[in-house]
Amino acid sequence: MTDHQNGRRFARKLWRRLRLSSLRVRLAAVFAVVALTAAVSASGIAYWLNRDAVLKRAQNSSLTLFRSSLSRNVSDLPAGASCAALNQLAGNVANSGLTYNVVVVDSSQPDCVATSDPQFTVAQVPHALLAAVPKPRTVGAGNPWEYHLYWQRVNINGTPYVVGGTRVVQTNLTAYMFKSLDNERADLDTLGWSLAVATALALIAATLLAQAASATVLRPVRKLGDAARRLGEGKLDTRLEVSGADELADLARTFNRTAEALAEQVEELSAREAQSRRFVADMSHELRTPLTAMTAVTDILEDEAESLDPMIEPAVRLVVSETRRLSDLVENLMEVTRFDAGTAKLVADEMDIADLIMSCIDGRAWYDAVEVDAPRGVLAVVDPRRLDVVFANLIGNALKHGGSPVRVKVSQGTGPTGAGEVVVEVCDSGPGIPEDVLPHVFDRFFKADKGRARSEGSGLGLSIAMANAQIHGGTITAANAPDGGGAVFTLRLPLRPPTRDGVAGGPPGGSGESTERRSQQ
């Protein structure tokens, strides 16, 4: 690519950036272009009108004086005048008042060219003028004279001149006048510079006016933008002050009406959401008491299942399984309501991550299906109960959906803020997660198989795991292994959970945490 093409591309990018960067710049540019166009048009018209008037005045006065002086001096010239007399005639006509030069030609004396200044000769007369001057015209009602005075503007050695010529009636003489327009050109140059300065001043004034106008116009727009940002941040009581009856005032009224309608809708939705949360919480609490009794009965039935009638035993085991599943669902719903209500507490202590993982695996008898690469000594301030829920959900989902062996790897790294963090990767040996499912794996009640409305899981396990990670100041991401080796869930936790001001703190004092069953979905 050539330098010229690079320059053109850079110019286009710069122009596009300037054109789109600011409304104030665009408004000022429009004002400047309009003012420049108007000023240049007015200056051009004024210049050409003045130029025409100045040149016409100079040439008319010169031609009129040339005609009258020639007529007056020719009347005193004797017939058959010599060349010296013709030179005297040229000098007398030229010295009649205005500064111009005269050349007199006698057709009866071809070798005699009389001139008031030797610098001017017949050779400098334009050919069109030489052809028109001696040509007679038919005398009639509309033309009382046989010969006329003709003129033409020319440049001689860079100096503008008006050249006039006429045939002297009843003689063999033809006279030409050379009037310099150099003074008029100087006056016109001065006028042009004056108009250019006036145009520049008009452009500056238009730019300043554009700045003032843009400030007046854009101030309400800026206020509207600030109000929209505050509204987007959740400050639904944001309103604009309305003054006047112009378009901007109508825009402000429309914004206020929209904000009021939005606030009402948000308030209504918030009330419905709060009502739904209360319903779920109340339902979970109401179900918990009978479920406790049902669980106790099913435990007894499970212990006595082998002694029951073989026809009844499958039904008993089904009741036991479904009762436990319902109990887990209720506990998960109660945990979700705690997170939604903001009452979930973090009872943190400094723990070895490897010990927590091994405790989770041993407690669920997964040691034959899980490969652990967790070095000792990776300490973090965590809530062991909540982290056990996270590990149980991640490893349990890997075993259930991906298959064994499941690999768990623990490492230590640096977070986005520069603070230390612990990274736990859980990889399974399955086919991986479909790309269209990956963005929704942490959604509540989401199930990849839409055709199986009823399954062993409730669809809450991974969302609860994510909430427990976030309460520690961490997060969980889901992806597929680059080599096609299955799904990879990555848990990232800061070594110390953040306090309310966002700074990592140590183990909080006190507990006050209610006893909850471990959740595995």
Short mmCIF file of C-alpha atoms in Angstrom, two decimals:
data_model
loop_
_atom_site.label_atom_id
_atom_site.label_comp_id
_atom_site.label_asym_id
_atom_site.label_seq_id
_atom_site.Cartn_x
_atom_site.Cartn_y
_atom_site.Cartn_z
CA MET A 1 0.00 0.00 0.00
CA THR A 2 1.42 3.40 -1.01
CA ASP A 3 1.99 6.36 1.30
CA HIS A 4 -0.72 8.25 -0.60
CA GLN A 5 -3.30 5.54 0.16
CA ASN A 6 -2.21 5.44 3.80
CA GLY A 7 -2.58 9.20 4.00
CA ARG A 8 -6.07 9.10 2.49
CA ARG A 9 -7.13 6.33 4.89
CA PHE A 10 -5.77 8.28 7.88
CA ALA A 11 -7.57 11.42 6.70
CA ARG A 12 -10.87 9.51 6.37
CA LYS A 13 -10.50 8.02 9.86
CA LEU A 14 -9.63 11.41 11.33
CA TRP A 15 -12.59 13.06 9.60
CA ARG A 16 -14.95 10.28 10.74
CA ARG A 17 -13.67 10.63 14.30
CA LEU A 18 -14.09 14.38 14.30
CA ARG A 19 -17.50 14.12 12.64
CA LEU A 20 -18.89 11.59 15.12
CA SER A 21 -17.01 12.52 18.27
CA SER A 22 -19.16 15.33 19.59
CA LEU A 23 -22.49 16.93 18.85
CA ARG A 24 -20.96 20.28 19.79
CA VAL A 25 -18.25 19.83 17.15
CA ARG A 26 -20.81 18.93 14.51
CA LEU A 27 -23.01 21.90 15.46
CA ALA A 28 -20.05 24.28 15.37
CA ALA A 29 -18.98 22.82 12.03
CA VAL A 30 -22.45 23.35 10.56
CA PHE A 31 -22.52 26.96 11.81
CA ALA A 32 -19.04 27.55 10.40
CA VAL A 33 -19.88 26.07 7.01
CA VAL A 34 -23.10 28.07 6.74
CA ALA A 35 -21.36 31.27 7.85
CA LEU A 36 -18.42 30.66 5.52
CA THR A 37 -20.72 29.98 2.57
CA ALA A 38 -22.79 33.08 3.27
CA ALA A 39 -19.72 35.27 3.84
CA VAL A 40 -17.92 34.04 0.75
CA SER A 41 -21.06 34.47 -1.37
CA ALA A 42 -21.69 37.98 -0.06
CA SER A 43 -18.03 38.96 -0.41
CA GLY A 44 -17.85 37.54 -3.93
CA ILE A 45 -20.97 39.39 -5.03
CA ALA A 46 -19.76 42.63 -3.42
CA TYR A 47 -16.33 42.25 -5.02
CA TRP A 48 -17.66 41.68 -8.52
CA LEU A 49 -20.18 44.52 -8.26
CA ASN A 50 -17.52 46.94 -7.02
CA ARG A 51 -15.02 45.70 -9.61
CA ASP A 52 -17.48 46.26 -12.41
CA ALA A 53 -18.38 49.71 -11.12
CA VAL A 54 -14.74 50.80 -10.65
CA LEU A 55 -13.64 49.58 -14.07
CA LYS A 56 -16.65 51.06 -15.83
CA ARG A 57 -16.14 54.44 -14.16
CA ALA A 58 -12.45 54.50 -15.09
CA GLN A 59 -12.94 53.45 -18.70
CA ASN A 60 -15.99 55.65 -19.31
CA SER A 61 -14.31 58.75 -17.98
CA SER A 62 -11.15 58.02 -20.00
CA LEU A 63 -13.04 57.30 -23.24
CA THR A 64 -15.24 60.37 -22.87
CA LEU A 65 -12.26 62.63 -22.26
CA PHE A 66 -10.34 60.96 -25.11
CA ARG A 67 -13.23 61.59 -27.54
CA SER A 68 -13.69 65.24 -26.59
CA SER A 69 -9.95 66.01 -26.52
CA LEU A 70 -9.42 64.31 -29.88
CA SER A 71 -12.29 66.26 -31.46
CA ARG A 72 -10.98 69.55 -30.07
CA ASN A 73 -7.37 69.06 -31.14
CA VAL A 74 -8.14 67.58 -34.59
CA SER A 75 -10.09 70.72 -35.55
CA ASP A 76 -6.88 72.77 -35.25
CA LEU A 77 -4.87 70.32 -37.39
CA PRO A 78 -4.21 71.49 -40.99
CA ALA A 79 -4.93 69.21 -43.92
CA GLY A 80 -1.99 67.04 -44.97
CA ALA A 81 -0.28 67.47 -41.61
CA SER A 82 3.23 66.18 -41.28
CA CYS A 83 4.34 63.33 -39.04
CA ALA A 84 5.71 65.85 -36.53
CA ALA A 85 2.31 67.55 -36.38
CA LEU A 86 0.67 64.18 -35.75
CA ASN A 87 3.10 63.54 -32.87
CA GLN A 88 2.16 66.96 -31.51
CA LEU A 89 -1.52 65.97 -31.83
CA ALA A 90 -0.94 62.71 -29.92
CA GLY A 91 0.83 64.61 -27.16
CA ASN A 92 -1.88 67.24 -26.87
CA VAL A 93 -4.67 64.63 -26.69
CA ALA A 94 -2.74 62.62 -24.08
CA ASN A 95 -2.19 65.66 -21.88
CA SER A 96 -5.83 66.64 -21.74
CA GLY A 97 -6.28 65.82 -18.04
CA LEU A 98 -6.23 62.10 -17.32
CA THR A 99 -3.09 60.00 -17.60
CA TYR A 100 -3.24 57.90 -20.73
CA ASN A 101 -1.24 57.49 -23.92
CA VAL A 102 -2.32 58.10 -27.51
CA VAL A 103 -1.22 56.61 -30.83
CA VAL A 104 -2.32 58.32 -34.09
CA VAL A 105 -2.12 56.57 -37.46
CA ASP A 106 -2.48 58.35 -40.85
CA SER A 107 -3.50 56.00 -43.62
CA SER A 108 -1.96 58.36 -46.18
CA GLN A 109 1.42 58.11 -44.41
CA PRO A 110 1.95 54.38 -43.74
CA ASP A 111 5.46 54.95 -42.37
CA CYS A 112 4.31 57.53 -39.81
CA VAL A 113 3.05 56.32 -36.43
CA ALA A 114 2.59 59.23 -34.04
CA THR A 115 2.62 58.39 -30.33
CA SER A 116 2.72 60.26 -27.05
CA ASP A 117 5.01 57.59 -25.57
CA PRO A 118 7.37 55.45 -27.69
CA GLN A 119 6.53 52.41 -25.50
CA PHE A 120 3.08 52.22 -27.12
CA THR A 121 2.60 51.33 -30.77
CA VAL A 122 -0.12 50.02 -33.05
CA ALA A 123 1.28 46.54 -32.58
CA GLN A 124 -0.05 46.53 -29.00
CA VAL A 125 -3.61 47.21 -30.16
CA PRO A 126 -5.74 44.01 -30.11
CA HIS A 127 -6.47 42.59 -33.56
CA ALA A 128 -10.22 42.68 -32.97
CA LEU A 129 -10.00 46.39 -32.23
CA LEU A 130 -7.80 47.03 -35.29
CA ALA A 131 -10.42 45.32 -37.43
CA ALA A 132 -13.46 47.06 -35.92
CA VAL A 133 -12.25 50.68 -35.75
CA PRO A 134 -11.77 51.50 -39.48
CA LYS A 135 -14.88 49.61 -40.56
CA PRO A 136 -17.71 52.05 -41.50
CA ARG A 137 -21.27 51.49 -40.38
CA THR A 138 -24.42 52.17 -42.31
CA VAL A 139 -25.93 55.46 -41.24
CA GLY A 140 -29.61 55.23 -40.47
CA ALA A 141 -32.33 55.98 -37.98
CA GLY A 142 -30.72 53.89 -35.28
CA ASN A 143 -27.11 54.75 -36.22
CA PRO A 144 -26.36 58.46 -36.88
CA TRP A 145 -22.56 57.96 -37.04
CA GLU A 146 -20.52 56.15 -39.61
CA TYR A 147 -17.64 55.42 -37.23
CA HIS A 148 -17.78 54.51 -33.56
CA LEU A 149 -15.45 54.53 -30.57
CA TYR A 150 -14.52 50.94 -29.63
CA TRP A 151 -12.70 49.72 -26.55
CA GLN A 152 -11.23 46.51 -25.12
CA ARG A 153 -9.49 45.53 -21.86
CA VAL A 154 -6.11 43.84 -22.26
CA ASN A 155 -2.95 43.07 -20.30
CA ILE A 156 0.28 44.57 -21.58
CA ASN A 157 3.40 43.31 -19.86
CA GLY A 158 1.33 42.30 -16.80
CA THR A 159 -0.44 45.65 -16.45
CA PRO A 160 -4.17 45.95 -17.18
CA TYR A 161 -5.16 48.55 -19.78
CA VAL A 162 -8.30 49.70 -21.46
CA VAL A 163 -7.57 50.35 -25.14
CA GLY A 164 -9.94 52.58 -27.12
CA GLY A 165 -9.89 53.46 -30.79
CA THR A 166 -11.82 55.51 -33.30
CA ARG A 167 -11.63 56.81 -36.87
CA VAL A 168 -11.60 60.60 -37.22
CA VAL A 169 -14.29 61.50 -39.75
CA GLN A 170 -13.37 63.41 -42.91
CA THR A 171 -9.69 62.60 -42.36
CA ASN A 172 -7.33 59.72 -42.86
CA LEU A 173 -6.54 59.59 -39.14
CA THR A 174 -7.21 56.77 -36.67
CA ALA A 175 -6.47 57.34 -32.95
CA TYR A 176 -5.94 54.79 -30.19
CA MET A 177 -5.89 55.39 -26.44
CA PHE A 178 -4.06 53.28 -23.81
CA LYS A 179 -5.37 53.90 -20.28
CA SER A 180 -3.65 52.02 -17.44
CA LEU A 181 -5.95 50.37 -14.86
CA ASP A 182 -3.14 49.64 -12.41
CA ASN A 183 -4.53 52.03 -9.78
CA GLU A 184 -7.94 50.44 -10.08
CA ARG A 185 -6.37 46.99 -9.71
CA ALA A 186 -4.62 48.12 -6.53
CA ASP A 187 -7.93 49.44 -5.19
CA LEU A 188 -9.63 46.14 -6.04
CA ASP A 189 -6.85 44.15 -4.35
CA THR A 190 -7.32 46.24 -1.22
CA LEU A 191 -11.06 45.62 -1.43
CA GLY A 192 -10.44 41.87 -1.83
CA TRP A 193 -8.22 41.74 1.25
CA SER A 194 -10.79 43.70 3.22
CA LEU A 195 -13.53 41.29 2.20
CA ALA A 196 -11.30 38.30 3.08
CA VAL A 197 -10.66 39.75 6.54
CA ALA A 198 -14.38 40.40 6.94
CA THR A 199 -15.08 36.78 5.93
CA ALA A 200 -12.57 35.48 8.46
CA LEU A 201 -14.09 37.66 11.18
CA ALA A 202 -17.56 36.42 10.24
CA LEU A 203 -16.32 32.83 10.45
CA ILE A 204 -14.84 33.46 13.90
CA ALA A 205 -18.04 35.15 15.02
CA ALA A 206 -20.10 32.25 13.69
CA THR A 207 -17.90 29.75 15.53
CA LEU A 208 -18.28 31.66 18.79
CA LEU A 209 -22.01 31.91 18.19
CA ALA A 210 -22.10 28.17 17.53
CA GLN A 211 -20.30 27.52 20.79
CA ALA A 212 -22.77 29.68 22.68
CA ALA A 213 -25.74 28.13 20.89
CA SER A 214 -24.44 24.59 21.41
CA ALA A 215 -23.91 25.27 25.10
CA THR A 216 -27.50 26.47 25.36
CA VAL A 217 -28.87 23.54 23.37
CA LEU A 218 -26.64 20.82 24.77
CA ARG A 219 -27.03 21.73 28.44
CA PRO A 220 -30.53 20.18 28.60
CA VAL A 221 -29.30 17.25 26.51
CA ARG A 222 -26.41 16.70 28.94
CA LYS A 223 -28.83 16.84 31.86
CA LEU A 224 -31.02 14.33 30.07
CA GLY A 225 -28.03 12.03 29.56
CA ASP A 226 -27.05 12.27 33.24
CA ALA A 227 -30.63 11.57 34.27
CA ALA A 228 -30.79 8.55 31.94
CA ARG A 229 -27.56 7.19 33.44
CA ARG A 230 -28.92 7.63 36.98
CA LEU A 231 -32.12 5.93 35.91
CA GLY A 232 -30.10 3.07 34.44
CA GLU A 233 -28.24 2.75 37.75
CA GLY A 234 -31.53 2.06 39.48
CA LYS A 235 -32.31 5.54 40.83
CA LEU A 236 -35.93 5.46 39.74
CA ASP A 237 -36.80 8.74 41.49
CA THR A 238 -34.71 10.67 38.94
CA ARG A 239 -36.65 13.48 37.31
CA LEU A 240 -35.84 16.45 35.10
CA GLU A 241 -36.81 20.05 35.78
CA VAL A 242 -39.18 21.22 33.05
CA SER A 243 -39.09 24.85 31.97
CA GLY A 244 -40.45 26.42 28.81
CA ALA A 245 -42.63 25.04 26.05
CA ASP A 246 -40.10 24.15 23.36
CA GLU A 247 -39.07 20.74 22.02
CA LEU A 248 -36.51 20.21 24.80
CA ALA A 249 -39.18 20.85 27.41
CA ASP A 250 -41.42 18.28 25.69
CA LEU A 251 -38.51 15.84 25.75
CA ALA A 252 -38.04 16.43 29.48
CA ARG A 253 -41.75 15.86 30.13
CA THR A 254 -41.63 12.64 28.09
CA PHE A 255 -38.62 11.48 30.09
CA ASN A 256 -40.38 12.21 33.38
CA ARG A 257 -43.50 10.33 32.28
CA THR A 258 -41.38 7.40 31.13
CA ALA A 259 -39.45 7.38 34.42
CA GLU A 260 -42.69 7.43 36.40
CA ALA A 261 -44.14 4.56 34.37
CA LEU A 262 -40.89 2.60 34.75
CA ALA A 263 -40.83 3.20 38.49
CA GLU A 264 -44.40 1.99 38.80
CA GLN A 265 -43.66 -1.15 36.78
CA VAL A 266 -40.49 -1.88 38.75
CA GLU A 267 -42.34 -1.36 42.01
CA GLU A 268 -45.07 -3.70 40.85
CA LEU A 269 -42.58 -6.33 39.71
CA SER A 270 -40.61 -5.97 42.94
CA ALA A 271 -43.79 -6.48 44.94
CA ARG A 272 -44.65 -9.57 42.92
CA GLU A 273 -41.12 -10.92 43.30
CA ALA A 274 -41.16 -10.29 47.03
CA GLN A 275 -44.53 -12.00 47.25
CA SER A 276 -43.16 -14.97 45.29
CA ARG A 277 -40.14 -15.17 47.59
CA ARG A 278 -42.33 -15.05 50.67
CA PHE A 279 -44.53 -17.77 49.19
CA VAL A 280 -41.52 -20.02 48.48
CA ALA A 281 -40.05 -19.35 51.91
CA ASP A 282 -43.35 -19.93 53.69
CA MET A 283 -44.03 -23.05 51.66
CA SER A 284 -40.54 -24.40 52.39
CA HIS A 285 -40.95 -23.78 56.12
CA GLU A 286 -44.42 -25.30 56.14
CA LEU A 287 -43.17 -28.39 54.30
CA ARG A 288 -40.14 -28.79 56.51
CA THR A 289 -42.06 -29.99 59.60
CA PRO A 290 -44.09 -32.75 57.91
CA LEU A 291 -41.03 -33.72 55.88
CA THR A 292 -39.06 -34.20 59.09
CA ALA A 293 -41.68 -36.65 60.29
CA MET A 294 -41.86 -38.33 56.89
CA THR A 295 -38.06 -38.65 56.80
CA ALA A 296 -38.06 -40.33 60.21
CA VAL A 297 -40.76 -42.77 59.07
CA THR A 298 -38.96 -43.53 55.79
CA ASP A 299 -35.72 -44.17 57.69
CA ILE A 300 -37.54 -46.79 59.76
CA LEU A 301 -39.15 -48.26 56.65
CA GLU A 302 -35.76 -48.43 54.94
CA ASP A 303 -34.30 -50.33 57.90
CA GLU A 304 -37.20 -52.79 57.80
CA ALA A 305 -37.39 -53.06 54.00
CA GLU A 306 -35.66 -56.41 53.80
CA SER A 307 -38.17 -58.00 56.16
CA LEU A 308 -41.17 -56.73 54.23
CA ASP A 309 -43.15 -58.58 51.61
CA PRO A 310 -41.16 -58.67 48.32
CA MET A 311 -44.16 -57.15 46.58
CA ILE A 312 -44.11 -54.15 48.95
CA GLU A 313 -40.34 -53.60 49.19
CA PRO A 314 -39.94 -51.76 45.82
CA ALA A 315 -42.74 -49.38 46.75
CA VAL A 316 -41.18 -48.70 50.13
CA ARG A 317 -37.77 -47.96 48.60
CA LEU A 318 -39.43 -45.65 46.06
CA VAL A 319 -41.16 -43.75 48.86
CA VAL A 320 -37.86 -43.45 50.74
CA SER A 321 -36.04 -42.14 47.63
CA GLU A 322 -38.74 -39.63 46.71
CA THR A 323 -39.05 -38.40 50.29
CA ARG A 324 -35.32 -37.70 50.45
CA ARG A 325 -35.47 -36.01 47.08
CA LEU A 326 -38.33 -33.81 48.25
CA SER A 327 -36.46 -33.01 51.44
CA ASP A 328 -33.38 -31.98 49.45
CA LEU A 329 -35.55 -29.82 47.17
CA VAL A 330 -37.09 -28.03 50.15
CA GLU A 331 -33.65 -27.41 51.67
CA ASN A 332 -32.43 -26.04 48.34
CA LEU A 333 -35.43 -23.74 48.07
CA MET A 334 -34.81 -22.45 51.58
CA GLU A 335 -31.16 -21.82 50.70
CA VAL A 336 -32.23 -19.93 47.57
CA THR A 337 -34.62 -17.74 49.56
CA ARG A 338 -31.79 -16.89 51.98
CA PHE A 339 -29.60 -15.71 49.11
CA ASP A 340 -32.46 -13.72 47.57
CA ALA A 341 -33.30 -12.09 50.88
CA GLY A 342 -29.64 -11.31 51.58
CA THR A 343 -29.69 -13.20 54.90
CA ALA A 344 -27.15 -15.85 53.92
CA LYS A 345 -24.22 -15.65 56.34
CA LEU A 346 -20.58 -16.57 55.89
CA VAL A 347 -18.99 -18.40 58.84
CA ALA A 348 -15.40 -18.37 57.63
CA ASP A 349 -12.21 -19.83 58.99
CA GLU A 350 -8.77 -20.53 57.59
CA MET A 351 -8.91 -24.00 56.04
CA ASP A 352 -6.73 -26.22 53.88
CA ILE A 353 -8.49 -26.60 50.51
CA ALA A 354 -7.09 -30.11 50.01
CA ASP A 355 -8.58 -31.27 53.33
CA LEU A 356 -11.98 -29.87 52.38
CA ILE A 357 -11.95 -31.65 49.01
CA MET A 358 -10.90 -34.98 50.55
CA SER A 359 -13.55 -34.62 53.27
CA CYS A 360 -16.21 -34.01 50.59
CA ILE A 361 -15.09 -37.05 48.56
CA ASP A 362 -14.74 -39.39 51.57
CA GLY A 363 -18.08 -38.39 53.01
CA ARG A 364 -19.82 -39.39 49.78
CA ALA A 365 -17.69 -42.45 48.99
CA TRP A 366 -16.39 -41.04 45.71
CA TYR A 367 -12.73 -41.88 46.31
CA ASP A 368 -12.71 -44.63 43.65
CA ALA A 369 -14.15 -42.37 40.92
CA VAL A 370 -12.25 -39.12 41.59
CA GLU A 371 -8.59 -38.33 40.93
CA VAL A 372 -7.33 -35.51 43.17
CA ASP A 373 -4.28 -33.33 42.49
CA ALA A 374 -4.43 -31.06 45.52
CA PRO A 375 -1.18 -30.09 47.25
CA ARG A 376 -1.29 -29.54 50.98
CA GLY A 377 -0.76 -26.12 52.42
CA VAL A 378 -3.09 -24.13 50.13
CA LEU A 379 -4.87 -22.17 52.88
CA ALA A 380 -7.86 -19.88 52.35
CA VAL A 381 -10.40 -18.21 54.61
CA VAL A 382 -13.65 -19.95 53.67
CA ASP A 383 -16.89 -21.24 55.08
CA PRO A 384 -16.27 -25.02 55.13
CA ARG A 385 -19.96 -25.90 55.03
CA ARG A 386 -20.70 -23.73 52.01
CA LEU A 387 -17.54 -24.81 50.21
CA ASP A 388 -18.53 -28.42 50.82
CA VAL A 389 -21.81 -27.66 49.02
CA VAL A 390 -19.84 -26.21 46.09
CA PHE A 391 -17.49 -29.22 45.83
CA ALA A 392 -20.36 -31.68 46.21
CA ASN A 393 -22.33 -30.07 43.41
CA LEU A 394 -19.40 -29.72 41.00
CA ILE A 395 -18.01 -33.23 41.56
CA GLY A 396 -21.46 -34.82 41.78
CA ASN A 397 -22.56 -33.22 38.49
CA ALA A 398 -19.33 -34.35 36.84
CA LEU A 399 -19.89 -37.95 37.96
CA LYS A 400 -23.56 -37.95 37.03
CA HIS A 401 -23.39 -36.21 33.65
CA GLY A 402 -19.78 -36.68 32.55
CA GLY A 403 -18.70 -39.99 34.00
CA SER A 404 -15.60 -41.12 35.82
CA PRO A 405 -12.80 -40.62 36.27
CA VAL A 406 -13.33 -37.08 37.47
CA ARG A 407 -10.15 -35.06 37.94
CA VAL A 408 -9.92 -32.37 40.61
CA LYS A 409 -6.91 -30.04 40.47
CA VAL A 410 -6.02 -27.32 42.99
CA SER A 411 -3.59 -24.49 42.24
CA GLN A 412 -2.78 -21.04 43.51
CA GLY A 413 -2.70 -17.89 41.38
CA THR A 414 -3.29 -14.16 41.23
CA GLY A 415 -6.71 -12.63 40.75
CA PRO A 416 -7.66 -9.64 38.55
CA THR A 417 -7.02 -7.24 41.44
CA GLY A 418 -3.56 -8.66 42.12
CA ALA A 419 -4.61 -10.49 45.29
CA GLY A 420 -3.91 -14.19 45.74
CA GLU A 421 -6.58 -16.70 44.85
CA VAL A 422 -7.12 -20.44 44.85
CA VAL A 423 -8.23 -22.18 41.65
CA VAL A 424 -10.06 -25.52 41.69
CA GLU A 425 -10.69 -27.26 38.36
CA VAL A 426 -13.17 -30.14 38.09
CA CYS A 427 -12.87 -32.05 34.80
CA ASP A 428 -15.01 -35.00 33.77
CA SER A 429 -14.59 -37.65 31.07
CA GLY A 430 -17.86 -37.07 29.26
CA PRO A 431 -18.69 -35.56 25.86
CA GLY A 432 -18.78 -32.02 27.20
CA ILE A 433 -21.55 -29.45 27.36
CA PRO A 434 -23.35 -28.25 24.19
CA GLU A 435 -22.39 -24.70 23.24
CA ASP A 436 -25.99 -23.49 23.44
CA VAL A 437 -26.28 -24.85 26.99
CA LEU A 438 -23.06 -23.35 28.41
CA PRO A 439 -24.47 -19.83 29.04
CA HIS A 440 -27.39 -21.30 31.08
CA VAL A 441 -25.79 -24.01 33.25
CA PHE A 442 -25.94 -21.76 36.33
CA ASP A 443 -29.55 -20.67 35.78
CA ARG A 444 -32.12 -21.84 38.31
CA PHE A 445 -34.20 -24.87 37.36
CA PHE A 446 -32.34 -25.15 34.05
CA LYS A 447 -32.04 -28.65 32.61
CA ALA A 448 -30.15 -29.43 29.43
CA ASP A 449 -32.60 -32.22 28.48
CA LYS A 450 -35.91 -30.40 27.99
CA GLY A 451 -37.64 -33.69 27.19
CA ARG A 452 -37.01 -35.04 30.68
CA ALA A 453 -39.13 -32.83 32.86
CA ARG A 454 -38.63 -35.19 35.79
CA SER A 455 -35.07 -36.10 36.75
CA GLU A 456 -33.06 -36.75 39.88
CA GLY A 457 -31.83 -33.18 40.08
CA SER A 458 -33.86 -30.09 40.80
CA GLY A 459 -31.88 -27.72 38.59
CA LEU A 460 -30.82 -25.65 41.61
CA GLY A 461 -27.50 -27.27 42.49
CA LEU A 462 -25.18 -25.26 40.22
CA SER A 463 -27.00 -21.99 40.91
CA ILE A 464 -26.57 -22.58 44.66
CA ALA A 465 -22.91 -23.44 44.07
CA MET A 466 -22.44 -20.17 42.17
CA ALA A 467 -24.17 -18.20 44.95
CA ASN A 468 -21.90 -19.83 47.56
CA ALA A 469 -18.84 -18.97 45.47
CA GLN A 470 -19.97 -15.39 45.06
CA ILE A 471 -20.57 -14.93 48.78
CA HIS A 472 -16.86 -15.77 49.18
CA GLY A 473 -15.99 -13.14 46.56
CA GLY A 474 -15.30 -15.78 43.91
CA THR A 475 -16.95 -17.21 40.84
CA ILE A 476 -17.42 -20.41 38.83
CA THR A 477 -17.01 -20.73 35.08
CA ALA A 478 -18.04 -23.59 32.81
CA ALA A 479 -16.29 -24.58 29.60
CA ASN A 480 -15.29 -27.55 27.51
CA ALA A 481 -11.77 -28.94 27.49
CA PRO A 482 -9.87 -27.77 24.39
CA ASP A 483 -8.88 -31.36 23.54
CA GLY A 484 -12.49 -32.56 23.68
CA GLY A 485 -11.94 -34.31 26.99
CA GLY A 486 -15.19 -33.24 28.63
CA ALA A 487 -16.59 -30.36 30.67
CA VAL A 488 -14.37 -28.21 32.91
CA PHE A 489 -15.80 -26.26 35.86
CA THR A 490 -13.34 -23.76 37.36
CA LEU A 491 -13.85 -22.35 40.85
CA ARG A 492 -11.87 -19.22 41.72
CA LEU A 493 -11.84 -17.99 45.31
CA PRO A 494 -9.79 -15.23 46.93
CA LEU A 495 -7.55 -16.42 49.74
CA ARG A 496 -9.50 -14.06 51.98
CA PRO A 497 -13.13 -13.09 51.34
CA PRO A 498 -13.76 -9.38 50.74
CA THR A 499 -15.33 -7.24 53.43
CA ARG A 500 -18.17 -4.82 52.75
CA ASP A 501 -15.73 -2.18 51.54
CA GLY A 502 -14.26 -4.62 49.03
CA VAL A 503 -10.98 -5.23 50.92
CA ALA A 504 -9.95 -8.78 51.71
CA GLY A 505 -10.41 -9.53 55.38
CA GLY A 506 -9.69 -12.30 57.83
CA PRO A 507 -12.03 -14.78 59.47
CA PRO A 508 -15.09 -13.01 60.86
CA GLY A 509 -15.83 -13.44 64.48
CA GLY A 510 -18.96 -15.11 65.75
CA SER A 511 -21.16 -17.60 64.02
CA GLY A 512 -24.92 -17.40 64.42
CA GLU A 513 -25.34 -19.67 61.39
CA SER A 514 -28.28 -22.00 61.44
CA THR A 515 -27.69 -25.71 60.85
CA GLU A 516 -28.36 -26.76 57.24
CA ARG A 517 -28.09 -30.07 55.46
CA ARG A 518 -25.49 -30.44 52.74
CA SER A 519 -26.98 -30.05 49.30
CA GLN A 520 -25.92 -32.17 46.37
CA GLN A 521 -27.67 -31.92 43.05
#
